[in-house]
Structure formats: C-alpha cells, structure tokens
C-alpha cells in the first residue's frame, strides 16, 4: 500500500462518495457501517508517525501529491489518530480544496463516532466551506439536501458536547458557529462590511483589554514565551522570514505596552526602549522614545550611534539629516569635538553630491551644511554654498525662500550685523523699492535676497515671523534698542502669547 490514494481511503470506509453526500442527521446511520477491520498496533502507529514526518516535509516543500499519498497511508495504518487527518487537511487547504477536507473529516467521523475531535474538525470544515467559497458551498448544500452548512456545523458541535462537555474548544467552536449564523442574514446586504468590521474591532478590543490587564511580570513572561515556544519546523526562506517578523512585531507590542504604562524604573525604561528599537531599527516611533531617554539623561554623543543605525536601516534622506542634527547637538553640548562636525559635514556633502533630491530637500541639506560650516568658523564656504543655491530658486513657496534668507543672514551676524540686518529687511519687505535699489547697488549679493523676497508674492507678516525674530537680534547686535523694541511690539500685536516676546519684554 505504498501508493495509497484518496480513493483507497474512501473504499476502506465501505461508503464511497455516499459518505460525503449524506446530511448530518444521517451520520449516526453511517457510523455503524464505516469501520476498518482490525486494531492499530504499536508498530502500525510508529510506522505512521515516521511516515507523517516525511509527509509534513513534503507539504512544506509544496510537494502536495506525495504529501497526500503519505498522509492517506498514515490514516490507513492509524485511522483513529486525528493528527494524520489534520496533516492531510492542511494539504487540501493549501491547494484550495475545501470539499476534500469536508469529505475527509466526515469519513473520519464515521470511522470514529466516539472521538469528539472528529466532530470538531468536521464542523470546522463545513464552516470553512460555507464562509470561504459561497458558490461551491451552495452546490454542495444542494447535493446533500442541507438547509445550511453552518446549521450542520452547529449540530455537530451539539453532538460532540453531548458526548463530552468538558472540552473548552468544543464550546468555543460552537459559539463561533452561532456567531456566524447570527450575521449570515446580513451577508447579502450592503452592511456586511460594516458588520464584519465592527465584529473584528470588538474582538481586537477584547484582546487588547485582556493584555492591558496583565501585570508587568506577566507581560515579560509573554515576551520570553515568544522565544521559547515550540514551533513547527519551516523550510522556505520566505516563511522563516515572515515568522521572524511576526515574532518581532508581537514583542514590539508588548514592549510598547510596558513603555506606555510609566511603571518602569529609569533603568528598566531605558532597557525596554533599547529592546524596542533593536526589534526594528527603522521604526521612527521607537527612535523617538529612545531619543527622549538619551536626551533626558544628557547622552547626546551616545545617541549618534543610534541615529546611524536608524539611518542605515531606513536608508532615507531625513534619516541621515537626523545623524547630522545629533552630531551638531553633541558638539553644542560639549560632548564632542570638531571631529564630529567634520563627519557631519562629510555626510551632508555626500547627500548633496550623490543623492537625487528635490529642490526643497536640497535646501534642507544645504542649510544643515551651512550650520555645520558656521560652527567650524568657515563662513566664507557657507556663504558661497548658500548663494549658489539662492541663484537657482524659482519656487514661490514661502518657507523655502524664508529659510534661505534666514540662514544667509546668520552667516553675517557675528562679523557684519549690519549686513545681516539689511538681508532681513529686504527679505521681510520692510524697505521701499528705492531703498532696496540703493542697498543692492552697494552690495550686489543683496540682489539675490531681493529675488527671494519677490518669489514670495503673497506673504504676510505672520509668514515672516522667523525673519523678525532674527531681525530683533540684528538690531540688538547693532545697539539699536529702539528698533529692536519696535519689532517686539509688532510681534506682540500679531500674537499676544508669543513666548519669544514675553521672555524678552
């Protein structure tokens, strides 16, 4: 019987295809007839057990023909062992053959009328058929003269519970069938999606509530269980990768719950945030949580390595700009020397030269580079770089034009605050056309600023707030307190709660 087939199995039941065409109420009549002679010996079961391992491997390798034949052989050796039926059911389901699963478990139930597991599997197979393939289900329903496959499934559970009412999985399955029966009339209607969506959301909320009620110790135990749980062996790289991702996502949910509770000590919170980040280096939410902890503990330099890992994993433009930001901050906090600025500069130049950037993104990179150059006291290079970009500006976007005007003014703030003031006055349109022409005739570079100001055809006072903040500093640097105070008054009229003004009033 090495080449044991499905037909052989059905023949052994002495029922043939009739077993699959009888309604559920006639199962009792079948059970007395469907018997394979003889009992399963220990040797038979051991042979079936070893053969099932080979069948399982063939299933994972998607060699379904051999897997089916081997599982059928296992069933012939041990017809009362549900595990072999489950294996064959997986083979049928993987091929989209729900009718064969129904056929399989009805015959198995006929052979084993006292084993409740077969009633459960038969009920599940009917429910899968009803919900998974409506046309096929209706055809099958007509052949067996059944009013409802879901009702048949419910009757199977009722019969199983009458045999043994101690098994929880039977009551759970029964409740699930009843729930499906309750919403079945709504399926043809337009509300079906809403019904299933609400049901799905309710189940999800119930699960979340159950998890949130667990203690920190119980959550940590669940995290450990993810690694220690015994799982079936996988052979396909894609399946292994998917399982790994799902395990990591589950851990991530648990770590996130612990993080949000606020019950952890500082050490535990930090350790938890690190573990959360290590699950997925490219997750911005995990990065944000870790950044808050690093910064609140004055560990700006240490955070550079975290930023680098995020940038490498995400491979995004803003990921690398974040590295530059952290390097700049660590220098300002006196946790690193100029070598970290040199590295930040190299990152910025590499992005500018080798990445395909929109003009807006190029503007962001240039501004980052300019900030680094100013910290390195290389203002001439910063001026040339930003002027080169200003010559290319065509966009009417107010924020882009104002960023360039603002940082261009900052280049001159220390050594030439008057130039910085003029840049800001032109950029904020605080001078007349005649005054602007006179200023530009004295310094042609101011003409570039004028072009940026002209790009902003529809800007208002509130659009130029950042320029007025900087203009205040320019007036103060020149000792012009009256003009600086006038700027504060105008800002206060625009926004009485402006913190910049209130801290300087």
GROMACS .gro file of C-alpha atoms in nm:
model
  505
    1UNK     CA    1   0.000   0.000   0.000
    2UNK     CA    2   0.290   0.233  -0.066
    3UNK     CA    3   0.091   0.425  -0.330
    4UNK     CA    4  -0.217   0.466  -0.112
    5UNK     CA    5  -0.465   0.712  -0.266
    6UNK     CA    6  -0.775   0.902  -0.159
    7UNK     CA    7  -0.992   0.652  -0.349
    8UNK     CA    8  -0.836   0.370  -0.149
    9UNK     CA    9  -0.925   0.551   0.172
   10UNK     CA   10  -1.285   0.606   0.070
   11UNK     CA   11  -1.314   0.245  -0.041
   12UNK     CA   12  -1.194   0.133   0.302
   13UNK     CA   13  -1.483   0.314   0.464
   14UNK     CA   14  -1.724   0.090   0.265
   15UNK     CA   15  -1.919   0.407   0.186
   16UNK     CA   16  -1.752   0.561  -0.116
   17UNK     CA   17  -1.871   0.906  -0.218
   18UNK     CA   18  -2.206   0.844  -0.046
   19UNK     CA   19  -2.038   0.936   0.282
   20UNK     CA   20  -1.992   1.292   0.163
   21UNK     CA   21  -2.343   1.329   0.026
   22UNK     CA   22  -2.540   1.233   0.336
   23UNK     CA   23  -2.681   1.510   0.556
   24UNK     CA   24  -2.553   1.548   0.910
   25UNK     CA   25  -2.864   1.393   1.064
   26UNK     CA   26  -2.773   1.061   0.898
   27UNK     CA   27  -2.423   1.045   1.045
   28UNK     CA   28  -2.540   0.803   1.315
   29UNK     CA   29  -2.656   0.557   1.049
   30UNK     CA   30  -2.320   0.579   0.875
   31UNK     CA   31  -2.109   0.531   1.186
   32UNK     CA   32  -2.217   0.170   1.239
   33UNK     CA   33  -2.115   0.078   0.883
   34UNK     CA   34  -1.792   0.272   0.838
   35UNK     CA   35  -1.538   0.055   1.015
   36UNK     CA   36  -1.196  -0.062   0.916
   37UNK     CA   37  -1.134  -0.412   1.039
   38UNK     CA   38  -0.866  -0.472   1.295
   39UNK     CA   39  -0.698  -0.252   1.555
   40UNK     CA   40  -0.397  -0.027   1.520
   41UNK     CA   41  -0.087  -0.190   1.662
   42UNK     CA   42   0.205  -0.004   1.818
   43UNK     CA   43   0.415  -0.091   1.515
   44UNK     CA   44   0.149   0.047   1.282
   45UNK     CA   45   0.133   0.373   1.474
   46UNK     CA   46   0.512   0.406   1.483
   47UNK     CA   47   0.529   0.346   1.108
   48UNK     CA   48   0.257   0.606   1.053
   49UNK     CA   49   0.429   0.852   1.287
   50UNK     CA   50   0.759   0.832   1.095
   51UNK     CA   51   0.584   0.849   0.758
   52UNK     CA   52   0.394   1.158   0.871
   53UNK     CA   53   0.725   1.339   0.926
   54UNK     CA   54   0.814   1.278   0.563
   55UNK     CA   55   0.465   1.387   0.455
   56UNK     CA   56   0.499   1.704   0.660
   57UNK     CA   57   0.828   1.789   0.496
   58UNK     CA   58   0.676   1.729   0.152
   59UNK     CA   59   0.391   1.960   0.248
   60UNK     CA   60   0.629   2.239   0.348
   61UNK     CA   61   0.814   2.188   0.021
   62UNK     CA   62   0.477   2.213  -0.159
   63UNK     CA   63   0.507   1.857  -0.291
   64UNK     CA   64   0.136   1.806  -0.235
   65UNK     CA   65   0.089   1.484  -0.437
   66UNK     CA   66   0.338   1.286  -0.230
   67UNK     CA   67   0.220   1.450   0.093
   68UNK     CA   68  -0.142   1.349   0.025
   69UNK     CA   69  -0.048   0.990  -0.059
   70UNK     CA   70   0.168   0.958   0.254
   71UNK     CA   71  -0.093   1.105   0.488
   72UNK     CA   72  -0.357   0.870   0.344
   73UNK     CA   73  -0.121   0.581   0.412
   74UNK     CA   74  -0.082   0.705   0.772
   75UNK     CA   75  -0.461   0.712   0.811
   76UNK     CA   76  -0.489   0.355   0.684
   77UNK     CA   77  -0.235   0.247   0.948
   78UNK     CA   78  -0.387   0.451   1.232
   79UNK     CA   79  -0.742   0.555   1.133
   80UNK     CA   80  -0.827   0.685   1.480
   81UNK     CA   81  -0.533   0.930   1.512
   82UNK     CA   82  -0.666   1.280   1.439
   83UNK     CA   83  -0.317   1.422   1.381
   84UNK     CA   84  -0.287   1.245   1.044
   85UNK     CA   85  -0.623   1.380   0.930
   86UNK     CA   86  -0.511   1.730   1.032
   87UNK     CA   87  -0.198   1.690   0.824
   88UNK     CA   88  -0.399   1.585   0.519
   89UNK     CA   89  -0.643   1.870   0.580
   90UNK     CA   90  -0.352   2.116   0.559
   91UNK     CA   91  -0.257   1.966   0.222
   92UNK     CA   92  -0.610   2.014   0.088
   93UNK     CA   93  -0.647   2.367   0.226
   94UNK     CA   94  -0.314   2.474   0.078
   95UNK     CA   95  -0.446   2.372  -0.263
   96UNK     CA   96  -0.784   2.541  -0.216
   97UNK     CA   97  -0.979   2.214  -0.200
   98UNK     CA   98  -1.229   2.263   0.085
   99UNK     CA   99  -1.464   1.991  -0.039
  100UNK     CA  100  -1.194   1.729   0.008
  101UNK     CA  101  -1.149   1.846   0.368
  102UNK     CA  102  -1.522   1.804   0.428
  103UNK     CA  103  -1.504   1.459   0.269
  104UNK     CA  104  -1.203   1.367   0.479
  105UNK     CA  105  -1.348   1.457   0.818
  106UNK     CA  106  -1.694   1.316   0.753
  107UNK     CA  107  -1.536   0.981   0.671
  108UNK     CA  108  -1.307   1.012   0.972
  109UNK     CA  109  -1.605   1.086   1.193
  110UNK     CA  110  -1.789   0.785   1.054
  111UNK     CA  111  -1.491   0.567   1.144
  112UNK     CA  112  -1.461   0.721   1.492
  113UNK     CA  113  -1.810   0.814   1.618
  114UNK     CA  114  -1.695   0.833   1.977
  115UNK     CA  115  -1.395   1.064   1.920
  116UNK     CA  116  -1.510   1.424   1.963
  117UNK     CA  117  -1.209   1.573   1.782
  118UNK     CA  118  -1.352   1.445   1.453
  119UNK     CA  119  -1.681   1.626   1.516
  120UNK     CA  120  -1.488   1.947   1.579
  121UNK     CA  121  -1.284   1.911   1.258
  122UNK     CA  122  -1.589   1.817   1.051
  123UNK     CA  123  -1.774   2.122   1.182
  124UNK     CA  124  -1.478   2.347   1.107
  125UNK     CA  125  -1.450   2.212   0.753
  126UNK     CA  126  -1.818   2.285   0.690
  127UNK     CA  127  -1.781   2.636   0.829
  128UNK     CA  128  -1.472   2.697   0.613
  129UNK     CA  129  -1.661   2.584   0.305
  130UNK     CA  130  -1.965   2.799   0.382
  131UNK     CA  131  -1.766   3.115   0.452
  132UNK     CA  132  -1.480   3.065   0.209
  133UNK     CA  133  -1.648   2.964  -0.116
  134UNK     CA  134  -2.016   3.053  -0.133
  135UNK     CA  135  -2.084   2.911  -0.480
  136UNK     CA  136  -1.917   2.579  -0.401
  137UNK     CA  137  -2.097   2.568  -0.066
  138UNK     CA  138  -2.437   2.621  -0.229
  139UNK     CA  139  -2.368   2.343  -0.479
  140UNK     CA  140  -2.261   2.105  -0.205
  141UNK     CA  141  -2.557   2.209   0.010
  142UNK     CA  142  -2.795   2.119  -0.273
  143UNK     CA  143  -2.633   1.778  -0.324
  144UNK     CA  144  -2.676   1.678   0.039
  145UNK     CA  145  -3.017   1.849   0.076
  146UNK     CA  146  -2.899   2.061   0.366
  147UNK     CA  147  -3.069   2.392   0.454
  148UNK     CA  148  -2.745   2.537   0.595
  149UNK     CA  149  -2.389   2.413   0.634
  150UNK     CA  150  -2.348   2.640   0.936
  151UNK     CA  151  -2.652   2.477   1.097
  152UNK     CA  152  -2.496   2.138   1.019
  153UNK     CA  153  -2.175   2.252   1.188
  154UNK     CA  154  -2.372   2.364   1.495
  155UNK     CA  155  -2.542   2.022   1.517
  156UNK     CA  156  -2.204   1.852   1.502
  157UNK     CA  157  -2.083   2.061   1.796
  158UNK     CA  158  -2.402   1.986   1.988
  159UNK     CA  159  -2.349   1.615   1.934
  160UNK     CA  160  -1.983   1.637   2.040
  161UNK     CA  161  -2.071   1.833   2.355
  162UNK     CA  162  -2.332   1.571   2.442
  163UNK     CA  163  -2.054   1.310   2.425
  164UNK     CA  164  -1.804   1.515   2.631
  165UNK     CA  165  -1.893   1.856   2.773
  166UNK     CA  166  -1.557   1.913   2.945
  167UNK     CA  167  -1.362   2.026   2.639
  168UNK     CA  168  -1.342   2.403   2.612
  169UNK     CA  169  -1.251   2.401   2.243
  170UNK     CA  170  -1.591   2.249   2.164
  171UNK     CA  171  -1.784   2.527   2.339
  172UNK     CA  172  -1.559   2.790   2.177
  173UNK     CA  173  -1.619   2.638   1.833
  174UNK     CA  174  -1.992   2.615   1.897
  175UNK     CA  175  -2.010   2.982   1.999
  176UNK     CA  176  -1.816   3.079   1.688
  177UNK     CA  177  -2.059   2.892   1.462
  178UNK     CA  178  -2.358   3.053   1.634
  179UNK     CA  179  -2.200   3.396   1.585
  180UNK     CA  180  -2.156   3.324   1.214
  181UNK     CA  181  -2.516   3.204   1.190
  182UNK     CA  182  -2.636   3.525   1.357
  183UNK     CA  183  -2.473   3.751   1.098
  184UNK     CA  184  -2.537   3.522   0.800
  185UNK     CA  185  -2.864   3.701   0.700
  186UNK     CA  186  -2.669   4.027   0.668
  187UNK     CA  187  -2.412   3.889   0.426
  188UNK     CA  188  -2.605   3.966   0.106
  189UNK     CA  189  -2.680   4.320   0.231
  190UNK     CA  190  -2.477   4.635   0.187
  191UNK     CA  191  -2.396   4.648   0.558
  192UNK     CA  192  -2.189   4.332   0.553
  193UNK     CA  193  -1.852   4.508   0.557
  194UNK     CA  194  -1.955   4.723   0.849
  195UNK     CA  195  -2.084   4.422   1.040
  196UNK     CA  196  -1.764   4.225   1.000
  197UNK     CA  197  -1.554   4.533   1.065
  198UNK     CA  198  -1.736   4.604   1.390
  199UNK     CA  199  -1.706   4.241   1.494
  200UNK     CA  200  -1.335   4.241   1.415
  201UNK     CA  201  -1.282   4.564   1.608
  202UNK     CA  202  -1.475   4.428   1.906
  203UNK     CA  203  -1.260   4.114   1.912
  204UNK     CA  204  -0.944   4.323   1.882
  205UNK     CA  205  -1.051   4.550   2.167
  206UNK     CA  206  -1.133   4.249   2.384
  207UNK     CA  207  -0.786   4.108   2.319
  208UNK     CA  208  -0.618   4.441   2.392
  209UNK     CA  209  -0.812   4.481   2.715
  210UNK     CA  210  -0.708   4.133   2.828
  211UNK     CA  211  -0.341   4.210   2.756
  212UNK     CA  212  -0.353   4.552   2.923
  213UNK     CA  213  -0.490   4.396   3.242
  214UNK     CA  214  -0.182   4.179   3.280
  215UNK     CA  215   0.093   4.281   3.521
  216UNK     CA  216   0.443   4.384   3.410
  217UNK     CA  217   0.570   4.042   3.518
  218UNK     CA  218   0.307   3.867   3.308
  219UNK     CA  219   0.391   4.083   3.006
  220UNK     CA  220   0.761   3.999   3.044
  221UNK     CA  221   0.669   3.631   3.068
  222UNK     CA  222   0.479   3.662   2.739
  223UNK     CA  223   0.785   3.820   2.578
  224UNK     CA  224   1.003   3.530   2.692
  225UNK     CA  225   0.744   3.281   2.573
  226UNK     CA  226   0.776   3.417   2.218
  227UNK     CA  227   1.136   3.291   2.209
  228UNK     CA  228   1.082   2.966   2.397
  229UNK     CA  229   0.757   2.849   2.236
  230UNK     CA  230   0.794   2.530   2.034
  231UNK     CA  231   0.704   2.587   1.670
  232UNK     CA  232   0.691   2.362   1.368
  233UNK     CA  233   1.000   2.350   1.151
  234UNK     CA  234   0.997   2.571   0.843
  235UNK     CA  235   1.191   2.508   0.524
  236UNK     CA  236   1.114   2.802   0.297
  237UNK     CA  237   1.322   3.117   0.349
  238UNK     CA  238   1.018   3.338   0.291
  239UNK     CA  239   0.817   3.156   0.558
  240UNK     CA  240   1.108   3.173   0.805
  241UNK     CA  241   1.140   3.546   0.739
  242UNK     CA  242   0.767   3.604   0.783
  243UNK     CA  243   0.764   3.413   1.112
  244UNK     CA  244   1.063   3.612   1.240
  245UNK     CA  245   0.891   3.939   1.150
  246UNK     CA  246   0.567   3.832   1.321
  247UNK     CA  247   0.755   3.731   1.636
  248UNK     CA  248   0.934   4.066   1.645
  249UNK     CA  249   0.610   4.256   1.590
  250UNK     CA  250   0.450   4.069   1.880
  251UNK     CA  251   0.744   4.155   2.104
  252UNK     CA  252   0.718   4.514   1.990
  253UNK     CA  253   0.355   4.533   2.101
  254UNK     CA  254   0.443   4.402   2.447
  255UNK     CA  255   0.742   4.635   2.489
  256UNK     CA  256   0.526   4.925   2.378
  257UNK     CA  257   0.264   4.841   2.642
  258UNK     CA  258   0.531   4.838   2.914
  259UNK     CA  259   0.675   5.167   2.787
  260UNK     CA  260   0.339   5.347   2.795
  261UNK     CA  261   0.250   5.237   3.147
  262UNK     CA  262   0.510   5.456   3.316
  263UNK     CA  263   0.563   5.197   3.589
  264UNK     CA  264   0.921   5.110   3.497
  265UNK     CA  265   1.228   5.239   3.676
  266UNK     CA  266   1.469   5.459   3.479
  267UNK     CA  267   1.698   5.163   3.414
  268UNK     CA  268   1.407   4.937   3.313
  269UNK     CA  269   1.258   5.206   3.092
  270UNK     CA  270   1.589   5.259   2.915
  271UNK     CA  271   1.646   4.886   2.871
  272UNK     CA  272   1.292   4.842   2.741
  273UNK     CA  273   1.332   5.127   2.490
  274UNK     CA  274   1.660   4.978   2.362
  275UNK     CA  275   1.495   4.637   2.312
  276UNK     CA  276   1.204   4.802   2.134
  277UNK     CA  277   1.441   4.984   1.898
  278UNK     CA  278   1.651   4.673   1.833
  279UNK     CA  279   1.343   4.491   1.704
  280UNK     CA  280   1.320   4.733   1.412
  281UNK     CA  281   1.595   4.990   1.360
  282UNK     CA  282   1.388   5.178   1.102
  283UNK     CA  283   1.085   5.238   1.325
  284UNK     CA  284   1.060   5.616   1.387
  285UNK     CA  285   0.837   5.573   1.693
  286UNK     CA  286   1.093   5.350   1.866
  287UNK     CA  287   1.364   5.600   1.775
  288UNK     CA  288   1.163   5.887   1.921
  289UNK     CA  289   1.113   5.707   2.252
  290UNK     CA  290   1.481   5.622   2.274
  291UNK     CA  291   1.581   5.976   2.185
  292UNK     CA  292   1.374   6.118   2.472
  293UNK     CA  293   1.553   5.889   2.716
  294UNK     CA  294   1.901   5.961   2.580
  295UNK     CA  295   1.845   6.336   2.578
  296UNK     CA  296   1.681   6.348   2.921
  297UNK     CA  297   1.988   6.166   3.056
  298UNK     CA  298   2.226   6.409   2.880
  299UNK     CA  299   2.365   6.138   2.648
  300UNK     CA  300   2.373   6.331   2.322
  301UNK     CA  301   2.700   6.188   2.194
  302UNK     CA  302   2.593   5.830   2.269
  303UNK     CA  303   2.277   5.885   2.066
  304UNK     CA  304   2.482   5.937   1.749
  305UNK     CA  305   2.533   5.562   1.712
  306UNK     CA  306   2.158   5.503   1.750
  307UNK     CA  307   2.089   5.763   1.483
  308UNK     CA  308   2.339   5.599   1.248
  309UNK     CA  309   2.169   5.261   1.287
  310UNK     CA  310   1.832   5.417   1.212
  311UNK     CA  311   1.968   5.595   0.904
  312UNK     CA  312   2.136   5.279   0.771
  313UNK     CA  313   1.821   5.071   0.826
  314UNK     CA  314   1.575   5.323   0.684
  315UNK     CA  315   1.804   5.446   0.406
  316UNK     CA  316   1.610   5.772   0.399
  317UNK     CA  317   1.715   6.128   0.334
  318UNK     CA  318   1.580   6.251   0.667
  319UNK     CA  319   1.745   5.962   0.849
  320UNK     CA  320   2.088   6.094   0.758
  321UNK     CA  321   1.989   6.453   0.827
  322UNK     CA  322   1.899   6.330   1.175
  323UNK     CA  323   2.254   6.199   1.217
  324UNK     CA  324   2.387   6.545   1.129
  325UNK     CA  325   2.149   6.705   1.379
  326UNK     CA  326   2.263   6.476   1.660
  327UNK     CA  327   2.629   6.537   1.580
  328UNK     CA  328   2.570   6.913   1.583
  329UNK     CA  329   2.386   6.890   1.915
  330UNK     CA  330   2.656   6.675   2.077
  331UNK     CA  331   2.913   6.940   1.981
  332UNK     CA  332   2.700   7.223   2.119
  333UNK     CA  333   2.653   7.027   2.443
  334UNK     CA  334   3.034   6.997   2.463
  335UNK     CA  335   3.025   6.618   2.448
  336UNK     CA  336   3.230   6.601   2.126
  337UNK     CA  337   3.499   6.798   1.947
  338UNK     CA  338   3.517   6.936   1.595
  339UNK     CA  339   3.589   6.587   1.458
  340UNK     CA  340   3.218   6.508   1.491
  341UNK     CA  341   3.137   6.822   1.290
  342UNK     CA  342   3.382   6.711   1.021
  343UNK     CA  343   3.199   6.379   0.997
  344UNK     CA  344   2.862   6.556   0.981
  345UNK     CA  345   2.994   6.776   0.701
  346UNK     CA  346   3.104   6.472   0.500
  347UNK     CA  347   2.758   6.318   0.539
  348UNK     CA  348   2.591   6.637   0.418
  349UNK     CA  349   2.823   6.681   0.120
  350UNK     CA  350   2.775   6.317   0.021
  351UNK     CA  351   2.397   6.361   0.022
  352UNK     CA  352   2.419   6.685  -0.177
  353UNK     CA  353   2.652   6.541  -0.440
  354UNK     CA  354   2.527   6.184  -0.476
  355UNK     CA  355   2.157   6.177  -0.390
  356UNK     CA  356   1.871   6.262  -0.626
  357UNK     CA  357   1.700   6.547  -0.442
  358UNK     CA  358   1.404   6.773  -0.494
  359UNK     CA  359   1.484   7.142  -0.460
  360UNK     CA  360   1.315   7.152  -0.121
  361UNK     CA  361   1.527   6.862   0.004
  362UNK     CA  362   1.840   7.017  -0.143
  363UNK     CA  363   1.757   7.333   0.051
  364UNK     CA  364   1.734   7.133   0.374
  365UNK     CA  365   2.073   6.970   0.311
  366UNK     CA  366   2.243   7.299   0.226
  367UNK     CA  367   2.107   7.461   0.541
  368UNK     CA  368   2.239   7.170   0.751
  369UNK     CA  369   2.579   7.204   0.584
  370UNK     CA  370   2.579   7.581   0.640
  371UNK     CA  371   2.506   7.533   1.011
  372UNK     CA  372   2.800   7.292   1.040
  373UNK     CA  373   3.033   7.524   0.845
  374UNK     CA  374   2.943   7.815   1.072
  375UNK     CA  375   3.027   7.607   1.380
  376UNK     CA  376   3.362   7.529   1.216
  377UNK     CA  377   3.416   7.904   1.155
  378UNK     CA  378   3.415   7.851   0.779
  379UNK     CA  379   3.171   8.130   0.698
  380UNK     CA  380   3.315   8.202   0.352
  381UNK     CA  381   3.238   7.848   0.239
  382UNK     CA  382   2.893   7.870   0.396
  383UNK     CA  383   2.828   8.195   0.208
  384UNK     CA  384   2.933   8.053  -0.129
  385UNK     CA  385   2.724   7.739  -0.080
  386UNK     CA  386   2.404   7.917   0.013
  387UNK     CA  387   2.449   8.183  -0.257
  388UNK     CA  388   2.487   7.906  -0.515
  389UNK     CA  389   2.152   7.767  -0.408
  390UNK     CA  390   1.986   8.111  -0.395
  391UNK     CA  391   2.069   8.162  -0.762
  392UNK     CA  392   1.863   7.853  -0.851
  393UNK     CA  393   1.548   7.936  -0.656
  394UNK     CA  394   1.231   7.957  -0.863
  395UNK     CA  395   0.972   7.828  -0.617
  396UNK     CA  396   0.708   8.062  -0.469
  397UNK     CA  397   0.698   7.851  -0.151
  398UNK     CA  398   0.733   8.099   0.135
  399UNK     CA  399   0.901   7.858   0.378
  400UNK     CA  400   1.179   7.765   0.134
  401UNK     CA  401   1.259   8.126   0.046
  402UNK     CA  402   1.249   8.236   0.410
  403UNK     CA  403   1.480   7.954   0.521
  404UNK     CA  404   1.744   8.067   0.274
  405UNK     CA  405   1.704   8.433   0.372
  406UNK     CA  406   1.725   8.348   0.742
  407UNK     CA  407   2.038   8.135   0.722
  408UNK     CA  408   2.204   8.373   0.478
  409UNK     CA  409   2.159   8.647   0.738
  410UNK     CA  410   2.306   8.427   1.011
  411UNK     CA  411   2.632   8.393   0.817
  412UNK     CA  412   2.699   8.767   0.870
  413UNK     CA  413   2.552   8.807   1.220
  414UNK     CA  414   2.878   8.791   1.415
  415UNK     CA  415   3.117   8.981   1.189
  416UNK     CA  416   2.879   9.208   0.998
  417UNK     CA  417   2.544   9.253   1.179
  418UNK     CA  418   2.457   9.550   0.955
  419UNK     CA  419   2.467   9.320   0.651
  420UNK     CA  420   2.255   9.069   0.840
  421UNK     CA  421   2.001   9.343   0.917
  422UNK     CA  422   1.982   9.453   0.553
  423UNK     CA  423   1.926   9.095   0.436
  424UNK     CA  424   1.636   9.058   0.678
  425UNK     CA  425   1.483   9.397   0.595
  426UNK     CA  426   1.479   9.312   0.225
  427UNK     CA  427   1.362   8.956   0.290
  428UNK     CA  428   1.073   9.073   0.510
  429UNK     CA  429   0.992   9.354   0.264
  430UNK     CA  430   1.050   9.624   0.525
  431UNK     CA  431   1.215   9.868   0.280
  432UNK     CA  432   1.081  10.066  -0.013
  433UNK     CA  433   1.180   9.990  -0.372
  434UNK     CA  434   1.412  10.293  -0.379
  435UNK     CA  435   1.583  10.193  -0.052
  436UNK     CA  436   1.619   9.839  -0.178
  437UNK     CA  437   1.779   9.953  -0.505
  438UNK     CA  438   2.029  10.168  -0.313
  439UNK     CA  439   2.117   9.878  -0.083
  440UNK     CA  440   2.158   9.638  -0.376
  441UNK     CA  441   2.379   9.885  -0.565
  442UNK     CA  442   2.618   9.890  -0.270
  443UNK     CA  443   2.622   9.510  -0.236
  444UNK     CA  444   2.510   9.304  -0.540
  445UNK     CA  445   2.463   8.996  -0.317
  446UNK     CA  446   2.159   9.166  -0.170
  447UNK     CA  447   2.006   9.132  -0.516
  448UNK     CA  448   1.985   8.758  -0.454
  449UNK     CA  449   1.789   8.828  -0.137
  450UNK     CA  450   1.560   9.059  -0.333
  451UNK     CA  451   1.486   8.780  -0.579
  452UNK     CA  452   1.387   8.551  -0.292
  453UNK     CA  453   1.163   8.823  -0.150
  454UNK     CA  454   0.999   8.870  -0.490
  455UNK     CA  455   0.929   8.496  -0.507
  456UNK     CA  456   0.704   8.537  -0.203
  457UNK     CA  457   0.431   8.730  -0.380
  458UNK     CA  458   0.160   8.651  -0.127
  459UNK     CA  459   0.346   8.656   0.206
  460UNK     CA  460   0.209   8.836   0.510
  461UNK     CA  461   0.358   8.947   0.841
  462UNK     CA  462   0.278   8.617   1.010
  463UNK     CA  463   0.458   8.428   0.731
  464UNK     CA  464   0.784   8.608   0.811
  465UNK     CA  465   0.788   8.563   1.189
  466UNK     CA  466   1.123   8.379   1.185
  467UNK     CA  467   1.279   8.670   0.994
  468UNK     CA  468   1.152   8.921   1.252
  469UNK     CA  469   1.294   8.715   1.537
  470UNK     CA  470   1.635   8.728   1.370
  471UNK     CA  471   1.591   9.097   1.287
  472UNK     CA  472   1.546   9.164   1.659
  473UNK     CA  473   1.888   9.008   1.726
  474UNK     CA  474   2.044   9.211   1.443
  475UNK     CA  475   1.915   9.539   1.589
  476UNK     CA  476   2.040   9.439   1.934
  477UNK     CA  477   2.383   9.349   1.792
  478UNK     CA  478   2.400   9.700   1.642
  479UNK     CA  479   2.290   9.857   1.972
  480UNK     CA  480   1.962   9.981   1.821
  481UNK     CA  481   1.735   9.906   2.117
  482UNK     CA  482   1.455  10.129   1.987
  483UNK     CA  483   1.422   9.935   1.661
  484UNK     CA  484   1.452   9.605   1.849
  485UNK     CA  485   1.170   9.709   2.084
  486UNK     CA  486   0.956   9.812   1.788
  487UNK     CA  487   0.998   9.460   1.645
  488UNK     CA  488   0.882   9.310   1.976
  489UNK     CA  489   0.576   9.537   1.984
  490UNK     CA  490   0.473   9.432   1.634
  491UNK     CA  491   0.523   9.066   1.719
  492UNK     CA  492   0.310   9.107   2.031
  493UNK     CA  493   0.026   9.261   1.829
  494UNK     CA  494   0.041   8.963   1.594
  495UNK     CA  495   0.033   8.715   1.883
  496UNK     CA  496  -0.017   8.831   2.245
  497UNK     CA  497   0.106   8.491   2.367
  498UNK     CA  498   0.427   8.488   2.164
  499UNK     CA  499   0.680   8.329   2.401
  500UNK     CA  500   0.972   8.489   2.214
  501UNK     CA  501   0.834   8.833   2.301
  502UNK     CA  502   0.717   8.751   2.652
  503UNK     CA  503   1.062   8.626   2.757
  504UNK     CA  504   1.222   8.947   2.630
  505UNK     CA  505   0.967   9.211   2.731
   0.00000   0.00000   0.00000
